[in-house]
Amino acid sequence: AQKVTQAQTEISVVEKEDVTLDCVYETRDTTYYLFWYKQPPSGELVFLIRRNSFDEQNEISGRYSWNFQKSTSSFNFTITASQVVDSAVYFCALSGGAEGGNEKLTFGTGTRLTIIP
Amino acid sequence: EAQVTQNPRYLITVTGKKLTVTCSQNMNHEYMSWYRQDPGLGLRQIYYSMNVEVTDKGDVPEGYKVSRKEKRNFPLILESPSPNQTSLYFCASSFSVGSSTDTQYFGPGTRLTVL
């Protein structure tokens, strides 16, 4: 069975600090996909990134970066120079299967990030 | 504007009264899915559909039904709602499965309360 663990339930940092959100996953599939989503206080879910299991290159998008390490089954998310608008609940998710893609997407329980002005 | 819409956004109902939450996307997406979000549990997949007339169970399908008669619509049906189905529900869609560049779009959510 697939499992995603986000051990950090809540994190608070002062604005402009860097923060890393941890995500550890379990799967028996050799081909799988990892995701991060943001849920701001307004409640919608915002897709941030999708990474397949064959691509271990780190990804950077502006102040966001992701570190994928198969050896430790982790897909951590770092926000650099945090801003108040980054305050949200962040979900890590996993899907798998030889056909790839979105079947049976498994989410972690989320990390609530609060940026203190 | 590309979007996934859900209706209603908020619903309070009573135990046993059948209800349907509609989901519609205007992006010609093949894949659609329903999730429920509960405190401390994250999002859990209820059902998904890879194309018209193709549906399959997710992790928590009990008490729910779905249908995919048209590509754009994927309604979630609760034949006999119970209080444990009180939750925040999300519909999602993406163009296809298996694409590393595909983006998943989520609807705005439907907050359901079953008394």
XYZ file of N, CA and C in Angstrom:
696
model
N 0.844 -1.193 0.000
C 0.000 0.000 0.000
C 0.879 1.243 0.000
N 0.363 2.257 -0.642
C 1.106 3.508 -0.689
C 0.827 4.335 0.550
N 1.818 5.101 0.943
C 1.663 5.938 2.122
C 2.513 7.182 1.978
N 1.995 8.306 2.438
C 2.738 9.558 2.452
C 2.703 10.110 3.872
N 3.862 10.453 4.389
C 3.959 10.953 5.754
C 4.500 12.374 5.759
N 3.718 13.263 6.330
C 4.167 14.631 6.573
C 4.182 14.797 8.089
N 5.342 14.604 8.660
C 5.443 14.547 10.113
C 5.222 15.900 10.782
N 5.477 16.960 10.047
C 5.304 18.305 10.606
C 3.839 18.716 10.454
N 3.139 18.759 11.563
C 1.724 19.138 11.492
C 1.577 20.643 11.292
N 2.360 21.399 12.060
C 2.314 22.855 11.963
C 3.720 23.423 12.078
N 3.982 24.447 11.290
C 5.265 25.164 11.347
C 4.970 26.647 11.323
N 5.691 27.398 12.161
C 5.601 28.859 12.135
C 7.008 29.425 11.998
N 7.164 30.337 11.076
C 8.452 31.006 10.905
C 8.195 32.491 10.714
N 9.220 33.264 10.978
C 9.124 34.701 10.779
C 9.376 34.998 9.304
N 8.686 35.974 8.811
C 8.819 36.366 7.413
C 10.282 36.536 7.035
N 10.608 36.105 5.834
C 11.931 36.161 5.219
C 12.825 34.991 5.622
N 12.392 34.215 6.571
C 13.163 33.018 6.896
C 12.907 31.940 5.843
N 13.843 31.020 5.708
C 13.649 29.868 4.850
C 12.972 28.762 5.663
N 12.183 27.957 4.976
C 11.493 26.876 5.675
C 11.420 25.662 4.758
N 11.602 24.488 5.350
C 11.522 23.241 4.596
C 10.409 22.367 5.137
N 9.572 21.907 4.235
C 8.480 21.012 4.580
C 8.877 19.600 4.159
N 8.766 18.672 5.085
C 9.228 17.322 4.822
C 8.113 16.433 4.281
N 8.517 15.509 3.415
C 7.574 14.538 2.873
C 8.330 13.224 2.673
N 7.826 12.174 3.287
C 8.404 10.844 3.130
C 7.323 9.928 2.587
N 7.663 9.114 1.623
C 6.655 8.282 0.980
C 7.048 6.811 0.996
N 6.054 5.970 0.832
C 6.257 4.530 0.722
C 5.470 4.023 -0.475
N 6.117 3.241 -1.301
C 5.437 2.628 -2.430
C 6.228 1.423 -2.905
N 5.527 0.463 -3.472
C 6.192 -0.696 -4.049
C 6.357 -0.531 -5.552
N 5.736 0.497 -6.088
C 5.826 0.724 -7.524
C 7.218 1.228 -7.899
N 7.675 0.825 -9.071
C 8.964 1.335 -9.559
C 8.767 2.632 -10.325
N 7.571 2.804 -10.860
C 7.221 4.059 -11.526
C 6.145 4.749 -10.702
N 6.413 5.938 -10.290
C 5.438 6.664 -9.483
C 5.645 8.158 -9.666
N 4.677 8.923 -9.178
C 4.703 10.371 -9.322
C 4.486 11.013 -7.958
N 5.184 12.094 -7.727
C 5.071 12.841 -6.479
C 4.574 14.250 -6.770
N 3.764 14.766 -5.854
C 3.134 16.063 -6.054
C 3.232 16.900 -4.782
N 3.166 18.197 -4.965
C 2.913 19.118 -3.866
C 1.767 20.037 -4.265
N 0.877 20.269 -3.281
C -0.240 21.189 -3.456
C -0.257 22.190 -2.304
N -0.781 23.353 -2.609
C -0.951 24.396 -1.600
C -2.442 24.650 -1.401
N -2.859 24.754 -0.145
C -4.243 25.097 0.160
C -4.239 26.363 1.025
N -4.444 27.523 0.410
C -4.484 28.772 1.180
C -5.744 28.839 2.032
N -5.836 29.842 2.904
C -7.009 29.944 3.779
C -8.344 29.977 3.031
N -8.335 30.397 1.803
C -9.575 30.437 1.020
C -10.088 29.045 0.659
N -9.241 28.030 0.797
C -9.703 26.648 0.680
C -9.438 25.930 -0.621
N -9.102 26.648 -1.680
C -8.877 25.927 -2.936
C -7.536 25.218 -2.910
N -7.366 24.274 -3.783
C -6.114 23.525 -3.885
C -5.353 23.996 -5.114
N -4.109 24.346 -4.891
C -3.282 24.867 -5.968
C -2.157 23.884 -6.248
N -2.092 23.416 -7.478
C -1.046 22.483 -7.890
C 0.283 23.229 -7.938
N 1.329 22.652 -7.337
C 2.644 23.283 -7.339
C 3.633 22.551 -8.231
N 3.713 21.231 -8.091
C 4.718 20.484 -8.844
C 4.325 19.025 -8.951
N 4.789 18.400 -10.020
C 4.676 16.966 -10.233
C 6.042 16.457 -10.659
N 6.472 15.367 -10.061
C 7.784 14.821 -10.355
C 7.653 13.322 -10.547
N 8.259 12.770 -11.595
C 8.205 11.323 -11.761
C 9.427 10.667 -11.139
N 9.317 9.400 -10.872
C 10.330 8.678 -10.096
C 11.651 8.525 -10.819
N 11.669 8.778 -12.116
C 12.910 8.629 -12.864
C 13.692 9.928 -12.965
N 13.120 10.971 -12.434
C 13.752 12.275 -12.540
C 14.115 12.771 -11.154
N 15.361 12.569 -10.759
C 15.783 12.968 -9.417
C 16.422 14.337 -9.381
N 16.362 15.038 -10.473
C 16.904 16.396 -10.467
C 16.085 17.277 -9.560
N 16.762 18.120 -8.815
C 16.045 19.086 -7.992
C 15.397 20.141 -8.875
N 14.296 20.644 -8.400
C 13.521 21.618 -9.166
C 13.498 22.931 -8.406
N 13.648 24.016 -9.139
C 13.555 25.349 -8.537
C 12.576 26.177 -9.352
N 11.676 26.832 -8.647
C 10.737 27.733 -9.301
C 10.606 28.972 -8.439
N 11.343 29.986 -8.781
C 11.322 31.215 -7.984
C 11.836 30.958 -6.583
N 11.003 31.227 -5.578
C 11.424 31.017 -4.184
C 11.193 29.573 -3.729
N 10.585 28.777 -4.594
C 10.270 27.395 -4.242
C 11.328 26.453 -4.811
N 11.667 25.443 -4.040
C 12.546 24.399 -4.554
C 12.156 23.060 -3.938
N 12.428 22.021 -4.693
C 12.053 20.684 -4.259
C 13.269 19.778 -4.349
N 13.444 18.961 -3.333
C 14.558 18.023 -3.268
C 14.022 16.607 -3.226
N 14.232 15.862 -4.297
C 13.738 14.496 -4.425
C 14.910 13.550 -4.213
N 14.809 12.683 -3.217
C 15.863 11.715 -2.947
C 15.247 10.323 -2.833
N 15.471 9.515 -3.834
C 14.929 8.150 -3.831
C 15.556 7.316 -2.729
N 16.806 7.567 -2.420
C 17.506 6.757 -1.424
C 16.852 6.848 -0.050
N 16.246 7.997 0.227
C 15.570 8.176 1.518
C 14.058 8.285 1.357
N 13.553 8.050 0.138
C 12.114 8.150 -0.146
C 11.543 9.475 0.350
N 12.212 10.530 -0.004
C 11.750 11.836 0.451
C 11.600 12.810 -0.711
N 10.695 13.726 -0.542
C 10.431 14.755 -1.566
C 10.116 16.033 -0.814
N 11.171 16.695 -0.339
C 11.020 17.851 0.531
C 10.871 19.143 -0.261
N 10.182 20.082 0.347
C 9.809 21.347 -0.292
C 10.371 22.499 0.540
N 11.147 23.363 -0.092
C 11.743 24.493 0.615
C 11.239 25.806 0.034
N 10.836 26.686 0.927
C 10.473 28.045 0.541
C 11.571 28.964 1.049
N 12.158 29.705 0.149
C 13.234 30.637 0.497
C 12.647 32.029 0.699
N 13.156 32.733 1.672
C 12.692 34.101 1.936
C 11.163 34.139 2.022
N 10.629 33.429 2.970
C 9.181 33.256 3.072
C 8.434 34.588 3.169
N 7.194 34.558 2.675
C 6.344 35.725 2.706
C 5.015 35.348 3.348
N 4.295 36.342 3.809
C 3.016 36.096 4.469
C 2.060 35.333 3.540
N 2.143 35.605 2.260
C 1.256 34.930 1.294
C 1.546 33.438 1.173
N 2.667 33.003 1.740
C 2.978 31.570 1.728
C 2.225 30.817 2.819
N 1.576 31.528 3.700
C 0.810 30.872 4.765
C -0.308 30.035 4.153
N -0.287 28.753 4.455
C -1.247 27.826 3.845
C -1.016 26.443 4.442
N -1.867 25.531 4.038
C -1.613 24.118 4.318
C -1.020 23.515 3.049
N 0.056 22.786 3.211
C 0.729 22.188 2.069
C 0.614 20.667 2.144
N 0.212 20.098 1.021
C 0.041 18.653 0.944
C 1.052 18.049 -0.025
N 1.635 16.955 0.396
C 2.448 16.119 -0.472
C 1.583 14.929 -0.894
N 1.752 14.450 -2.127
C 0.911 13.352 -2.598
C 1.712 12.437 -3.512
N 1.205 11.220 -3.650
C 1.900 10.175 -4.400
C 0.905 9.414 -5.261
N 1.278 9.114 -6.486
C 0.486 8.184 -7.281
C 1.441 7.221 -7.941
N 0.908 6.103 -8.383
C 1.810 5.114 -8.951
C 1.121 4.224 -9.940
N 1.808 3.198 -10.380
C 1.269 2.282 -11.358
C 2.105 2.318 -12.614
N 2.192 1.200 -13.254
C 3.020 1.087 -14.447
C 2.542 2.032 -15.548
N 1.258 2.321 -15.569
C 0.738 3.218 -16.591
C 0.979 4.669 -16.235
N 1.476 4.897 -15.054
C 1.801 6.241 -14.630
C 0.593 7.083 -14.315
N 0.821 8.318 -13.880
C -0.264 9.261 -13.783
C -0.987 9.280 -12.477
N -2.280 9.429 -12.576
C -3.020 9.930 -11.444
C -3.869 8.918 -10.705
N -3.809 7.690 -11.054
C -4.674 6.742 -10.372
C -4.335 6.679 -8.896
N -5.380 6.557 -8.072
C -5.228 6.346 -6.639
C -4.196 7.292 -6.036
N -4.452 8.543 -6.193
C -3.583 9.555 -5.600
C -3.697 9.490 -4.087
N -2.558 9.379 -3.418
C -2.505 9.279 -1.964
C -1.871 10.545 -1.403
N -2.613 11.225 -0.528
C -2.137 12.469 0.062
C -1.585 12.244 1.461
N -0.635 13.071 1.847
C -0.245 13.159 3.242
C -1.289 13.961 4.015
N -1.087 14.076 5.304
C -2.071 14.758 6.142
C -1.890 16.270 6.152
N -0.858 16.753 5.504
C -0.680 18.188 5.354
C 0.154 18.825 6.451
N 0.807 19.923 6.092
C 1.569 20.746 7.043
C 1.010 22.151 6.975
N 0.573 22.659 8.107
C 0.061 24.029 8.158
C 1.233 24.968 8.412
N 1.510 25.823 7.440
C 2.619 26.772 7.531
C 2.076 28.165 7.810
N 2.593 28.774 8.855
C 2.209 30.146 9.196
C 3.445 31.017 9.130
N 3.349 32.073 8.338
C 4.445 33.029 8.220
C 4.077 34.249 9.054
N 4.913 34.532 10.026
C 4.645 35.629 10.953
C 5.281 36.913 10.429
N 4.469 37.960 10.272
C 5.034 39.196 9.714
C 6.037 39.860 10.656
N -12.280 30.750 -19.641
C -11.340 30.436 -18.559
C -11.413 28.950 -18.232
N -10.227 28.316 -18.210
C -10.157 26.901 -17.868
C -10.500 26.721 -16.405
N -11.456 25.831 -16.134
C -11.820 25.665 -14.733
C -12.592 24.388 -14.494
N -12.593 24.007 -13.216
C -13.429 22.919 -12.726
C -14.461 23.555 -11.801
N -15.709 23.289 -12.053
C -16.765 23.869 -11.222
C -17.480 22.772 -10.448
N -17.884 23.122 -9.256
C -18.634 22.201 -8.409
C -19.881 22.916 -7.902
N -20.954 22.166 -7.805
C -22.186 22.694 -7.225
C -22.913 21.616 -6.443
N -23.453 21.997 -5.292
C -23.340 23.309 -4.664
C -21.993 23.485 -3.969
N -21.700 24.671 -3.529
C -20.480 24.917 -2.778
C -20.683 24.581 -1.301
N -21.881 24.761 -0.830
C -22.211 24.444 0.558
C -23.558 23.722 0.576
N -23.647 22.717 1.413
C -24.903 21.966 1.501
C -25.060 21.390 2.897
N -26.214 21.653 3.484
C -26.589 21.033 4.748
C -27.808 20.162 4.469
N -27.721 18.903 4.839
C -28.817 17.989 4.563
C -29.039 17.083 5.774
N -29.987 16.187 5.635
C -30.296 15.267 6.728
C -29.977 13.835 6.328
N -29.788 13.004 7.295
C -29.469 11.604 7.058
C -30.505 10.944 6.160
N -29.998 10.241 5.135
C -30.865 9.455 4.279
C -31.442 10.159 3.072
N -31.258 11.443 2.977
C -31.816 12.194 1.841
C -30.814 12.237 0.695
N -31.120 11.544 -0.369
C -30.210 11.430 -1.515
C -29.778 12.792 -2.026
N -28.514 12.898 -2.381
C -28.018 14.155 -2.938
C -26.964 13.879 -3.995
N -26.787 14.863 -4.852
C -25.781 14.801 -5.908
C -24.958 16.074 -5.887
N -23.664 15.915 -5.922
C -22.749 17.047 -6.073
C -22.214 16.990 -7.504
N -22.424 18.050 -8.230
C -22.004 18.037 -9.627
C -20.583 18.558 -9.769
N -19.911 18.058 -10.790
C -18.568 18.503 -11.145
C -18.490 18.602 -12.657
N -17.987 19.711 -13.131
C -17.891 19.914 -14.570
C -16.583 20.609 -14.898
N -15.943 20.155 -15.977
C -14.709 20.815 -16.424
C -14.852 21.173 -17.898
N -14.214 22.292 -18.261
C -14.344 22.794 -19.622
C -13.052 22.671 -20.407
N -12.198 21.734 -20.022
C -10.874 21.617 -20.629
C -10.727 20.346 -21.463
N -11.809 19.629 -21.675
C -11.782 18.380 -22.435
C -10.843 17.340 -21.798
N -10.797 17.351 -20.475
C -9.927 16.429 -19.759
C -10.483 15.021 -19.758
N -9.591 14.051 -19.863
C -10.002 12.654 -19.805
C -10.190 12.179 -18.364
N -9.304 12.622 -17.497
C -9.262 12.087 -16.140
C -9.994 13.009 -15.186
N -10.865 12.411 -14.365
C -11.543 13.171 -13.307
C -11.588 12.326 -12.052
N -11.686 13.012 -10.917
C -11.575 12.302 -9.653
C -12.303 13.073 -8.558
N -12.730 12.346 -7.518
C -13.332 12.945 -6.337
C -12.508 12.593 -5.105
N -12.361 13.614 -4.223
C -11.668 13.430 -2.965
C -12.521 14.014 -1.847
N -12.282 13.500 -0.653
C -12.825 14.151 0.529
C -11.675 14.544 1.454
N -11.827 15.696 2.090
C -10.801 16.206 2.992
C -11.360 16.286 4.396
N -10.677 15.630 5.314
C -11.094 15.623 6.714
C -9.919 16.015 7.599
N -10.180 16.719 8.679
C -9.086 17.178 9.566
C -8.212 16.014 10.026
N -6.903 16.214 9.886
C -5.963 15.198 10.337
C -5.795 14.018 9.410
N -6.601 13.972 8.355
C -6.534 12.840 7.423
C -6.086 13.249 6.029
N -5.965 14.513 5.778
C -5.609 14.963 4.435
C -6.738 14.698 3.457
N -6.388 14.502 2.207
C -7.380 14.210 1.173
C -7.326 12.725 0.848
N -8.479 12.157 0.699
C -8.564 10.744 0.340
C -9.423 10.591 -0.908
N -8.949 9.760 -1.803
C -9.627 9.613 -3.083
C -10.847 8.718 -2.929
N -11.977 9.154 -3.479
C -13.222 8.403 -3.379
C -13.409 7.538 -4.626
N -13.452 8.173 -5.765
C -13.581 7.506 -7.058
C -12.795 8.311 -8.088
N -12.448 7.633 -9.167
C -11.843 8.336 -10.273
C -12.352 7.751 -11.585
N -12.125 8.509 -12.654
C -12.568 8.093 -13.982
C -11.496 8.450 -14.992
N -11.105 7.466 -15.787
C -10.063 7.719 -16.770
C -10.636 8.131 -18.125
N -11.923 7.957 -18.299
C -12.586 8.436 -19.512
C -14.076 8.142 -19.394
N -14.806 8.495 -20.412
C -16.247 8.267 -20.404
C -16.535 6.787 -20.185
N -17.462 6.531 -19.278
C -17.905 5.177 -18.935
C -16.827 4.316 -18.282
N -15.719 4.935 -17.864
C -14.657 4.185 -17.179
C -14.447 4.801 -15.807
N -14.880 4.088 -14.764
C -14.711 4.593 -13.400
C -14.116 3.497 -12.528
N -13.483 3.913 -11.441
C -12.894 2.932 -10.534
C -12.855 3.511 -9.126
N -12.799 2.603 -8.158
C -12.807 3.009 -6.763
C -11.454 3.570 -6.333
N -11.524 4.565 -5.476
C -10.330 5.055 -4.811
C -10.179 4.379 -3.464
N -9.749 5.129 -2.484
C -9.486 4.540 -1.170
C -10.706 4.476 -0.257
N -11.666 5.350 -0.464
C -12.833 5.403 0.428
C -14.138 5.496 -0.363
N -14.474 4.470 -1.143
C -15.654 4.557 -2.020
C -16.989 4.244 -1.341
N -16.934 3.681 -0.117
C -18.180 3.215 0.505
C -19.143 4.377 0.737
N -20.371 4.168 0.310
C -21.412 5.172 0.512
C -21.529 6.171 -0.618
N -20.717 6.004 -1.648
C -20.718 6.935 -2.781
C -20.925 6.194 -4.094
N -21.475 6.900 -5.046
C -21.563 6.422 -6.421
C -21.132 7.541 -7.342
N -20.663 7.165 -8.530
C -20.299 8.149 -9.544
C -20.780 7.647 -10.896
N -20.797 8.542 -11.849
C -21.065 8.168 -13.228
C -20.283 9.096 -14.145
N -19.977 8.608 -15.332
C -19.245 9.444 -16.300
C -19.877 9.197 -17.669
N -20.998 9.803 -17.878
C -21.721 9.647 -19.141
C -21.218 10.629 -20.197
N -20.706 11.729 -19.742
C -20.138 12.717 -20.653
C -18.735 13.033 -20.175
N -17.891 13.448 -21.086
C -16.516 13.715 -20.730
C -16.399 14.854 -19.730
N -17.223 15.855 -19.826
C -17.055 17.044 -19.006
C -17.639 16.915 -17.605
N -18.522 15.954 -17.365
C -19.220 15.871 -16.085
C -18.904 14.603 -15.313
N -18.796 14.759 -14.002
C -18.479 13.610 -13.145
C -19.182 13.811 -11.799
N -20.464 13.561 -11.739
C -21.220 13.794 -10.513
C -20.924 12.764 -9.425
N -20.979 13.232 -8.200
C -20.820 12.371 -7.020
C -22.184 12.220 -6.370
N -22.604 10.988 -6.180
C -23.935 10.705 -5.671
C -23.846 10.045 -4.304
N -24.605 10.596 -3.360
C -24.733 9.977 -2.052
C -26.171 9.502 -1.936
N -26.369 8.203 -2.079
C -27.729 7.638 -2.108
C -28.427 7.805 -0.759
N -27.691 7.582 0.313
C -28.267 7.689 1.651
C -27.212 8.278 2.580
N -27.065 9.591 2.556
C -25.983 10.228 3.324
C -26.080 9.937 4.816
N -24.919 9.850 5.427
C -24.853 9.669 6.872
C -23.921 10.726 7.453
N -24.016 10.987 8.756
C -23.187 12.042 9.361
C -21.695 11.852 9.131
N -21.211 10.628 8.982
C -19.767 10.441 8.754
C -19.332 10.836 7.345
N -20.271 11.253 6.547
C -19.934 11.785 5.233
C -19.869 13.313 5.235
N -20.019 13.886 6.398
C -19.787 15.323 6.548
C -18.312 15.577 6.274
N -18.034 16.429 5.295
C -16.652 16.602 4.852
C -16.571 17.736 3.825
N -15.345 18.017 3.421
C -15.085 18.943 2.319
C -14.713 18.094 1.114
N -15.440 18.271 0.025
C -15.255 17.437 -1.153
C -14.645 18.239 -2.297
N -13.681 17.614 -2.955
C -13.023 18.237 -4.103
C -13.126 17.338 -5.324
N -13.415 17.961 -6.432
C -13.351 17.305 -7.728
C -12.074 17.782 -8.416
N -11.452 16.911 -9.191
C -10.225 17.283 -9.888
C -10.239 16.701 -11.288
N -9.485 17.320 -12.185
C -9.377 16.781 -13.532
C -7.998 17.061 -14.096
N -7.604 16.226 -15.061
C -6.382 16.470 -15.815
C -6.553 15.886 -17.199
N -5.708 16.331 -18.132
C -5.929 15.975 -19.527
C -5.834 14.476 -19.741
N -4.795 13.883 -19.166
C -4.625 12.450 -19.343
C -3.735 11.926 -18.245
N -3.661 10.662 -18.138
C -2.748 10.061 -17.185
C -1.425 9.781 -17.885
N -0.379 9.665 -17.103
C 0.889 9.232 -17.658
C 1.735 10.330 -18.263
N 1.317 11.562 -18.147
C 2.123 12.636 -18.712
C 2.867 13.370 -17.603
N 4.154 13.454 -17.717
C 4.926 14.076 -16.647
C 4.732 15.577 -16.594
N 4.160 16.141 -17.618
C 3.970 17.587 -17.605
C 2.521 17.970 -17.351
N 1.674 16.985 -17.088
C 0.256 17.281 -16.939
C -0.015 18.028 -15.642
N -0.946 18.925 -15.689
C -1.353 19.687 -14.515
C -2.716 19.204 -14.065
N -2.875 19.030 -12.781
C -4.177 18.671 -12.248
C -4.886 19.920 -11.770
N -6.135 20.028 -12.130
C -6.958 21.152 -11.714
C -7.991 20.675 -10.703
N -8.111 21.431 -9.623
C -9.100 21.102 -8.601
C -10.241 22.113 -8.645
N -11.427 21.624 -8.348
C -12.564 22.504 -8.161
C -12.447 23.270 -6.857
N -13.370 24.181 -6.590
C -13.288 25.034 -5.407
C -13.692 24.344 -4.113
N -14.251 23.156 -4.214
C -14.653 22.426 -3.012
C -16.132 22.573 -2.704
N -16.698 21.530 -2.112
C -18.086 21.533 -1.641
C -18.085 21.104 -0.188
N -18.568 21.991 0.661
C -18.623 21.656 2.082
C -19.993 21.068 2.386
N -20.004 19.792 2.749
C -21.242 19.062 3.016
C -21.370 18.760 4.499
N -22.538 19.061 5.025
C -22.865 18.703 6.405
C -24.096 17.826 6.393
N -23.987 16.656 7.008
C -25.111 15.729 7.095
C -25.542 15.635 8.564
N -26.755 16.049 8.833
C -27.250 16.080 10.217
C -27.946 14.780 10.591
